[in-house]
PDB file of C-alpha atoms in Angstrom:
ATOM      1  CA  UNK A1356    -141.433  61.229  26.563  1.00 76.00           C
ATOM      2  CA  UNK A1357    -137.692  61.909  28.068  1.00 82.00           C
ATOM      3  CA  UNK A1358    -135.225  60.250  26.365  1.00 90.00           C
ATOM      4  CA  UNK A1359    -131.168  59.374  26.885  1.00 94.00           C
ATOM      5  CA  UNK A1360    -129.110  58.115  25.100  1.00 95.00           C
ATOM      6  CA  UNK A1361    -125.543  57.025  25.640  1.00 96.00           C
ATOM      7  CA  UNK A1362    -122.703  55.713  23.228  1.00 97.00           C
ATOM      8  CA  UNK A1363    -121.163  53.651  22.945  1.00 96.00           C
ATOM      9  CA  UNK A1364    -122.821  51.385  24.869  1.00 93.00           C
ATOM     10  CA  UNK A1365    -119.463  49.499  25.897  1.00 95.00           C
ATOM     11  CA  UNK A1366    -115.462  49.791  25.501  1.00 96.00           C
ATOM     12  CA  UNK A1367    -112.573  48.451  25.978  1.00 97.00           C
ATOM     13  CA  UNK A1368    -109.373  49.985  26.693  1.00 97.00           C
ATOM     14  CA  UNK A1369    -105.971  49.627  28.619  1.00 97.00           C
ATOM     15  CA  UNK A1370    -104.500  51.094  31.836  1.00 97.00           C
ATOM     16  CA  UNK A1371    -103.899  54.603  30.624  1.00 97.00           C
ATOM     17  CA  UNK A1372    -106.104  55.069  28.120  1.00 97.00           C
ATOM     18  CA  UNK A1373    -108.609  58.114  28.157  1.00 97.00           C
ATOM     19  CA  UNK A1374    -112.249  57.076  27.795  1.00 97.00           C
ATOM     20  CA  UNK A1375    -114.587  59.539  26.434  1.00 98.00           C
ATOM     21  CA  UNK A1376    -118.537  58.572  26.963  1.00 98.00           C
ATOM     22  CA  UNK A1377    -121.379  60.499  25.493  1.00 98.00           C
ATOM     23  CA  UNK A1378    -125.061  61.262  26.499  1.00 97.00           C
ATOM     24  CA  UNK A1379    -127.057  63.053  24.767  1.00 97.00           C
ATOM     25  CA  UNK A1380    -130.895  63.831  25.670  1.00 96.00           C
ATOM     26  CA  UNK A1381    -134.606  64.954  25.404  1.00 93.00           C
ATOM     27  CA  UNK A1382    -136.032  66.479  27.982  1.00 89.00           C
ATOM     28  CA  UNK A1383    -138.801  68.947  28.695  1.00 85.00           C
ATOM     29  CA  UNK A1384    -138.085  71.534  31.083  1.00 86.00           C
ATOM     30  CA  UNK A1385    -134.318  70.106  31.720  1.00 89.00           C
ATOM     31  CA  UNK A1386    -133.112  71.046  35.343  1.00 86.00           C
ATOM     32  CA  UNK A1387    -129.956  68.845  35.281  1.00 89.00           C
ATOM     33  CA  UNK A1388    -127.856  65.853  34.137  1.00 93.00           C
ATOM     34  CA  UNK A1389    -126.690  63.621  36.419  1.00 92.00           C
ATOM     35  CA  UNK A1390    -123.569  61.018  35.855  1.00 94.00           C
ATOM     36  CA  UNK A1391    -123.499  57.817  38.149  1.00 93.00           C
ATOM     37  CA  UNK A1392    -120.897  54.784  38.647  1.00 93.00           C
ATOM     38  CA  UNK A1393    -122.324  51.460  38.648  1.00 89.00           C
ATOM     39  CA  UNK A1394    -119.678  48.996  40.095  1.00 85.00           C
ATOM     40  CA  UNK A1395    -122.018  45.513  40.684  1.00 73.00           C
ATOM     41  CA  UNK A1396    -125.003  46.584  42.249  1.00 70.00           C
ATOM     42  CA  UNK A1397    -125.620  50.191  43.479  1.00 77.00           C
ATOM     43  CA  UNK A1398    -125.025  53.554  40.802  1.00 86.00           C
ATOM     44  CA  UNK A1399    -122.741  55.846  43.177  1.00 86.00           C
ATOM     45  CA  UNK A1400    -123.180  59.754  42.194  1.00 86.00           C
ATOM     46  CA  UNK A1401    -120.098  61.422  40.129  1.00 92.00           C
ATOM     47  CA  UNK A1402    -121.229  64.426  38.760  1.00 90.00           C
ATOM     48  CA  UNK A1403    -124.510  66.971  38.864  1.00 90.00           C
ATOM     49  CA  UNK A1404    -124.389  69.536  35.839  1.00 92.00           C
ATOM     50  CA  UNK A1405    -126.744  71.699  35.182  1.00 89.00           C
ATOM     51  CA  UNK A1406    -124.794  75.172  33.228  1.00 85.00           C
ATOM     52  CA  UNK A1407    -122.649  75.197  29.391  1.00 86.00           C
ATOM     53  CA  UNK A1408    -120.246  75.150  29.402  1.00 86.00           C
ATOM     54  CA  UNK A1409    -118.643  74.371  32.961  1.00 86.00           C
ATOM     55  CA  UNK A1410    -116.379  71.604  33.666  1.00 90.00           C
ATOM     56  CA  UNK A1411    -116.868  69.646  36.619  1.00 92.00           C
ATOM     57  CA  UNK A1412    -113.591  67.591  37.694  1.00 93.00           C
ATOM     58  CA  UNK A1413    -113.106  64.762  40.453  1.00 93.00           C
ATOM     59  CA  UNK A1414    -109.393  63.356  40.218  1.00 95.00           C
ATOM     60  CA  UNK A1415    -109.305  61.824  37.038  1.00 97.00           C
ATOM     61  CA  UNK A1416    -112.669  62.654  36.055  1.00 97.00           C
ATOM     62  CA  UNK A1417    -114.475  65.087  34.056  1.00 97.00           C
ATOM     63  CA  UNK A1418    -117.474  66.308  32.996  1.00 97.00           C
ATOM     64  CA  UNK A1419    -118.869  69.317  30.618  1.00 96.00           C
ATOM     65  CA  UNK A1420    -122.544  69.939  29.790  1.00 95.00           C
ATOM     66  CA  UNK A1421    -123.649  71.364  26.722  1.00 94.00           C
ATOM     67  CA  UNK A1422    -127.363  72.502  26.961  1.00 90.00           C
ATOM     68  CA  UNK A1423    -127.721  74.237  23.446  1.00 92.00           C
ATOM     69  CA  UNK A1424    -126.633  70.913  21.513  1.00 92.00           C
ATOM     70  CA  UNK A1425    -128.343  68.806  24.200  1.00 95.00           C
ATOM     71  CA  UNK A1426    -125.416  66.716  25.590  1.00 95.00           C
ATOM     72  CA  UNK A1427    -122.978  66.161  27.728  1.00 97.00           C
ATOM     73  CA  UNK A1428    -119.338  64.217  28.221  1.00 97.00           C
ATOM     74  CA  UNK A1429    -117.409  62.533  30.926  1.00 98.00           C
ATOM     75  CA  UNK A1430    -114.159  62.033  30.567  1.00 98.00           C
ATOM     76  CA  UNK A1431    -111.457  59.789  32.538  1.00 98.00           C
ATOM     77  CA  UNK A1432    -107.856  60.337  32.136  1.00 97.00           C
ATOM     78  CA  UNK A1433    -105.271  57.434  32.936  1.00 97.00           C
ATOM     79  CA  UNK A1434    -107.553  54.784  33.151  1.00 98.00           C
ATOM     80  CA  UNK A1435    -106.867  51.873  35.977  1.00 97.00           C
ATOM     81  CA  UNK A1436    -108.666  48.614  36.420  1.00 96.00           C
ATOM     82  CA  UNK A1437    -110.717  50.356  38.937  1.00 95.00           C
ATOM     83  CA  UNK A1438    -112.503  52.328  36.783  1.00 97.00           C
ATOM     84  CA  UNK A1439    -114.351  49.111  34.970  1.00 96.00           C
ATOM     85  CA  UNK A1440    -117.747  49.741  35.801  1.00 95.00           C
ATOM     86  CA  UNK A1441    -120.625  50.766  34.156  1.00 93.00           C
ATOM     87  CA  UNK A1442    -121.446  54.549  33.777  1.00 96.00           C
ATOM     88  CA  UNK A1443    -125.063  56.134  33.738  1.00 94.00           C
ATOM     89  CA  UNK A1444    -126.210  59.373  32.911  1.00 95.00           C
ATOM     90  CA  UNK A1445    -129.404  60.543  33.763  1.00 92.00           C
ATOM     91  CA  UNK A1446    -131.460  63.597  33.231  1.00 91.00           C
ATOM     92  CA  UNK A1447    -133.838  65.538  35.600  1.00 84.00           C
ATOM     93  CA  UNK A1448    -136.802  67.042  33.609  1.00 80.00           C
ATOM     94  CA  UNK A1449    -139.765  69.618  34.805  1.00 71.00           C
ATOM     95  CA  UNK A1450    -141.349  67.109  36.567  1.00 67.00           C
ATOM     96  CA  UNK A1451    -138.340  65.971  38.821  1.00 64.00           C
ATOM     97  CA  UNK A1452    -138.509  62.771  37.351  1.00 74.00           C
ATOM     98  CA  UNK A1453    -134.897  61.127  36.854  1.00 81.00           C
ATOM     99  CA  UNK A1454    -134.856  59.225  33.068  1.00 86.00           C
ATOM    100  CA  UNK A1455    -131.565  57.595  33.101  1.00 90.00           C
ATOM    101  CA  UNK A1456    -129.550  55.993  29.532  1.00 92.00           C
ATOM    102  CA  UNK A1457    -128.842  52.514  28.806  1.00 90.00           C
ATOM    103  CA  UNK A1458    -125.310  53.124  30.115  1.00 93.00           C
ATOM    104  CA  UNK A1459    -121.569  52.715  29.057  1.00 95.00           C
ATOM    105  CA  UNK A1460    -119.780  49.798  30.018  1.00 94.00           C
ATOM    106  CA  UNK A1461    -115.933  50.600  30.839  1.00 97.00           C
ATOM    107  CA  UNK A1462    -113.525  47.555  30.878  1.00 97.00           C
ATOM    108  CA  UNK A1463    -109.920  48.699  31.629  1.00 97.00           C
ATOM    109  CA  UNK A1464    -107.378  46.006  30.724  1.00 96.00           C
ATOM    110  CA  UNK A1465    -103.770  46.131  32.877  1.00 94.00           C
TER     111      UNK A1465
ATOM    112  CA  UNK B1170    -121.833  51.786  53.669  1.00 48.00           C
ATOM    113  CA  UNK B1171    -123.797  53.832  51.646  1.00 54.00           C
ATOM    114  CA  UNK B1172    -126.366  55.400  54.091  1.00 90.00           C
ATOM    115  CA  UNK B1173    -129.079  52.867  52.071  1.00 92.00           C
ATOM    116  CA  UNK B1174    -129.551  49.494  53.134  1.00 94.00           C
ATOM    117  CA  UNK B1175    -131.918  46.976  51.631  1.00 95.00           C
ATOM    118  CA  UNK B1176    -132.947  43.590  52.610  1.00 95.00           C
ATOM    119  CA  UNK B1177    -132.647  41.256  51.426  1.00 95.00           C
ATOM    120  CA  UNK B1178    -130.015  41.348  48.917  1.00 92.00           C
ATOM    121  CA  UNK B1179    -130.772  38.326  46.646  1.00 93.00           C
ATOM    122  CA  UNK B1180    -134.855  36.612  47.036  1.00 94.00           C
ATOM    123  CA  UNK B1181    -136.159  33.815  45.391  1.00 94.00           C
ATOM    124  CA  UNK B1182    -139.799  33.807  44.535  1.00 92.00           C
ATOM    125  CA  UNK B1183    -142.598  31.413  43.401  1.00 90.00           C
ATOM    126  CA  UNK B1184    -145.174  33.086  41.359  1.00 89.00           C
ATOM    127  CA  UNK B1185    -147.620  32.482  43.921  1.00 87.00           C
ATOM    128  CA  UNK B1186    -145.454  34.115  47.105  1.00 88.00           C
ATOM    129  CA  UNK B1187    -145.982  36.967  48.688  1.00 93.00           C
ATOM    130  CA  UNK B1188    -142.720  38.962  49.648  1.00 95.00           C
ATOM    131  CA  UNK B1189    -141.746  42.272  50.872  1.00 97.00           C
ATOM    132  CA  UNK B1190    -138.809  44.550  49.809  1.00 97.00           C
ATOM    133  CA  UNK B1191    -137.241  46.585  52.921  1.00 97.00           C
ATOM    134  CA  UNK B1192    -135.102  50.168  52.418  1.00 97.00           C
ATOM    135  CA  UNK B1193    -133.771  51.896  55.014  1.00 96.00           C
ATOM    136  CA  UNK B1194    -131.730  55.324  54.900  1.00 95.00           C
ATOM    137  CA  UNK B1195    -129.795  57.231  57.710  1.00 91.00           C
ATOM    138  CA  UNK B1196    -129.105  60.319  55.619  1.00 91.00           C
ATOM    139  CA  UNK B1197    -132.191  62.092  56.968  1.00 90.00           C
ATOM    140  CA  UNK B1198    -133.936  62.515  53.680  1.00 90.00           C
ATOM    141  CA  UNK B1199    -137.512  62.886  52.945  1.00 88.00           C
ATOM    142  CA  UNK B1200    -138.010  61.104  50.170  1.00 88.00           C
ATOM    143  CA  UNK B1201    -137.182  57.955  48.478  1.00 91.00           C
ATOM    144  CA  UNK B1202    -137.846  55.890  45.333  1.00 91.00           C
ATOM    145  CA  UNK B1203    -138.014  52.323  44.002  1.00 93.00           C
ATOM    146  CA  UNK B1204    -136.221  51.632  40.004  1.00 92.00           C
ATOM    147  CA  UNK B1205    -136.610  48.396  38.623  1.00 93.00           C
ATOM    148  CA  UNK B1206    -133.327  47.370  36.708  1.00 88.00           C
ATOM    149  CA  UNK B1207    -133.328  44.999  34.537  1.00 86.00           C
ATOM    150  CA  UNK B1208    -130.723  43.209  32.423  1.00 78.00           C
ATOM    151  CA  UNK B1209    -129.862  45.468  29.267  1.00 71.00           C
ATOM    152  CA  UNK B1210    -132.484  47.651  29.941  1.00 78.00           C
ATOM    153  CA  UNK B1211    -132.013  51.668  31.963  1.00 81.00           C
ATOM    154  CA  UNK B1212    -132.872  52.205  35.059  1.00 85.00           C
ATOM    155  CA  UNK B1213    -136.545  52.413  35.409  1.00 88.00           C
ATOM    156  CA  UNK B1214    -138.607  54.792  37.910  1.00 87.00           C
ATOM    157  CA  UNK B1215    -141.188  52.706  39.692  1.00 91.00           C
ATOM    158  CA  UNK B1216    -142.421  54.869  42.991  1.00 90.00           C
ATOM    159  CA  UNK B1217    -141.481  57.816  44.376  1.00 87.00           C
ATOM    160  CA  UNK B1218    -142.318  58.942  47.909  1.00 86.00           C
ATOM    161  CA  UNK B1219    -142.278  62.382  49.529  1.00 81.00           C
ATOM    162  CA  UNK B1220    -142.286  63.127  53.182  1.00 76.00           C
ATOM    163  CA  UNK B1221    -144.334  59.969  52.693  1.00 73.00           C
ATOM    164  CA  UNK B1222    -146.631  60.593  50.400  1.00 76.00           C
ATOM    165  CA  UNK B1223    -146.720  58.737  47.246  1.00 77.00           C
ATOM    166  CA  UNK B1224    -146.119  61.146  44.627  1.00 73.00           C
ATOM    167  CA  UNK B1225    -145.485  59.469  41.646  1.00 72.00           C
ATOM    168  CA  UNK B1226    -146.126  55.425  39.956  1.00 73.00           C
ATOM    169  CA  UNK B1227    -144.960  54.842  37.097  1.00 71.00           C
ATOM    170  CA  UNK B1228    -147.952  52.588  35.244  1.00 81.00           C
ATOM    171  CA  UNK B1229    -146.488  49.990  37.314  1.00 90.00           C
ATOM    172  CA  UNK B1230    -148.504  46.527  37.672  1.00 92.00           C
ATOM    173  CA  UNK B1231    -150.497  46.247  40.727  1.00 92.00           C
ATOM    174  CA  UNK B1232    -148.868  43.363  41.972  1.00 94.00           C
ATOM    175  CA  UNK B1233    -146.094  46.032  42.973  1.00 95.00           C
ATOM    176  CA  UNK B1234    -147.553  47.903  46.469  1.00 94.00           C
ATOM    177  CA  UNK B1235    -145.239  50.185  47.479  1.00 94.00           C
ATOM    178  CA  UNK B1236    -145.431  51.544  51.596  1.00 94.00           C
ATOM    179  CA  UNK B1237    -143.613  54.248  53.384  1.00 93.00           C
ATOM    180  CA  UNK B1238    -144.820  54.350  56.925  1.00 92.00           C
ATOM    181  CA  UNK B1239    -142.253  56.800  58.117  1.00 90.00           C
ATOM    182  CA  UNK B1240    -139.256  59.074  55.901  1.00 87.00           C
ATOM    183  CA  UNK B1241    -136.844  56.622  56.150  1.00 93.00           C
ATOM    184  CA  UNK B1242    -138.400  53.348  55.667  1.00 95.00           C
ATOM    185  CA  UNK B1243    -139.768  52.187  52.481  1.00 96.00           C
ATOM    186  CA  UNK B1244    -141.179  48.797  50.860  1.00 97.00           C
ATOM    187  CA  UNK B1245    -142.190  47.559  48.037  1.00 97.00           C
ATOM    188  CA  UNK B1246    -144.891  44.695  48.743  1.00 96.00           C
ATOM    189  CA  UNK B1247    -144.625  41.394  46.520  1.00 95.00           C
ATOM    190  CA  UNK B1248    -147.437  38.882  45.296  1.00 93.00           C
ATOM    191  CA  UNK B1249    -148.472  37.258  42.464  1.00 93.00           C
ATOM    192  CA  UNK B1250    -145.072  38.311  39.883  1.00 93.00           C
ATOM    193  CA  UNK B1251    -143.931  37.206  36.611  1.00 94.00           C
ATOM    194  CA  UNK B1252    -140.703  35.538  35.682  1.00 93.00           C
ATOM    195  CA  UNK B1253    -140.563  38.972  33.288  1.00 92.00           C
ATOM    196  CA  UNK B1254    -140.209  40.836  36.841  1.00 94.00           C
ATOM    197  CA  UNK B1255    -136.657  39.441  37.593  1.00 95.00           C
ATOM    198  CA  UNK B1256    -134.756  42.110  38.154  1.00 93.00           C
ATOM    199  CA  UNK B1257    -132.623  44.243  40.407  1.00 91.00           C
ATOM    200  CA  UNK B1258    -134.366  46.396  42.355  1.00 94.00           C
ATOM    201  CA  UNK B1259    -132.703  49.647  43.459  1.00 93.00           C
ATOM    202  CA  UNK B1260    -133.706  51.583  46.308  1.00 94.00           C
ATOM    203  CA  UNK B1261    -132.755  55.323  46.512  1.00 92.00           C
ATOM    204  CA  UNK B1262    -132.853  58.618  48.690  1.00 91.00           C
ATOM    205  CA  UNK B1263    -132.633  62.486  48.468  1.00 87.00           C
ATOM    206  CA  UNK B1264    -133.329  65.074  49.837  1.00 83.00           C
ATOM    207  CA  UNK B1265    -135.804  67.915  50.032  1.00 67.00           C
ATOM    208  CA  UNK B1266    -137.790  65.674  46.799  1.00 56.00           C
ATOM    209  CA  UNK B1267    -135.025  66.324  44.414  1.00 60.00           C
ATOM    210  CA  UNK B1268    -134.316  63.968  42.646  1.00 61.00           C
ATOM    211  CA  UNK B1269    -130.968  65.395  42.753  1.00 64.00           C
ATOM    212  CA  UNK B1270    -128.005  63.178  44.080  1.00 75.00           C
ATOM    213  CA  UNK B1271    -129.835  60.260  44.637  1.00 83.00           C
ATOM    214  CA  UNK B1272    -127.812  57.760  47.126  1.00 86.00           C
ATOM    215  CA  UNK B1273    -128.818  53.962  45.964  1.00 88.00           C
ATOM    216  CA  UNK B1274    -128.952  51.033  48.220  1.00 89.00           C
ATOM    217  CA  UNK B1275    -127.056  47.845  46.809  1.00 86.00           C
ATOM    218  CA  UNK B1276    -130.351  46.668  45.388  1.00 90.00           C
ATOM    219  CA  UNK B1277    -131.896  43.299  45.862  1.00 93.00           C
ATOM    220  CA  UNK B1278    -131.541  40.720  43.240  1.00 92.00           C
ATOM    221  CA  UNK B1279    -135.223  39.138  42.699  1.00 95.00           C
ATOM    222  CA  UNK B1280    -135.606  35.695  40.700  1.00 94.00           C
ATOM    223  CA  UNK B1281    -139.185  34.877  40.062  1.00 94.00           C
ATOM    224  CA  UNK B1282    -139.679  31.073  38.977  1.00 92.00           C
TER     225      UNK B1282
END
């Protein structure tokens, strides 16, 4: 069975921080890993990775996939109150199923 | 506006109701997918539709029915739930049957008393 996992599971920081969340997975025949926003109701897409080693960036985001240790990161730089939310990662596997983590949840304090 | 829409957004339910879930999308994708979210718990996969056709269900209970009468409607049919079935229900969309970049609806919020 697919499995993600992503730590911590919540955090706490200050405008200005950097955040750093981790997933890390199990998946047969990977095809990509997939990092979603989740402000109240509906996960908005941030990132698609599927290579090591390449660093996807979006403004103040970031995201690198390592494929030989089975994880990946996604980073955010000066944090704002806008970026409380809670972050999901989810994996595609051979069967173009989605499994998706537990999630992060980001509070940014001003 | 996401290019999702789901009504309604928050429903109410005896466990002897019957009640339908509606998803639309205007992205022009071909297929589309129910998760059950509930609290604390990951996203779950419940259906998933291509160019109509059911292609996958997740061991869900049969007093989920899931319909897609055309690519860009989809429903998820009601009756007979547990209080254990409260959850947020997400509607998504993508293209081509990739289950890459999904686009979600805002999800209806589902109480079962």
């Amino acid at each position: 069975e697919d499995k993600v996992v992503q730590s911590p599971l919540s955090l706490v920081v200050h405008e200005g921080d950097t955040v750093t969340l981790n997933c890390s997975y199990e998946v047969t025949n990977f095809r990509s890993l997939l990092w979603y926003k989740q402000e109240k109701k509906a996960p908005t897409f941030l990132f698609m990775l599927t290579s090591s080693g390449i660093e996807k960036k979006s403004g103040r985001l970031s995201s690198i996939l390592d494929k030989k240790e089975l994880f990946s990161i996604l980073n955010i730089t000066a944090t704002q109150t806008g970026d409380s939310a809670i972050y999901l990662c989810a994996v595609e596997g051979g069967d173009y199923k989605l499994s998706f983590g537990a999630g992060t949840t980001v509070t940014v304090r001003a | 506006e996401t290019g999702v829409t789901q009504t309604p957004r928050h429903l109410v339910m005896g466990m002897t109701n019957k009640k339908s879930l509606k998803c639309e999308q205007h992205l022009g994708h071909n297929a589309m997918y129910w998760y059950k979210q509930s609290a604390k718990k990951p996203l779950e996969l419940m259906f998933v539709y291509n160019f109509k056709e059911q292609t996958e269900n997740n061991s869900v209970p049969s007093r989920f029915s899931p319909e897609c009468p055309n690519s860009s409607h989809l429903f998820l049919h009601l009756h007979t739930l547990q209080p254990e079935d409260s959850a947020l229900y997400l509607c998504a969309s993508s293209q081509e049957g990739s289950v890459n970049e999904q686009f979600f609806g805002p999800g209806t919020r589902l109480t079962v008393l």
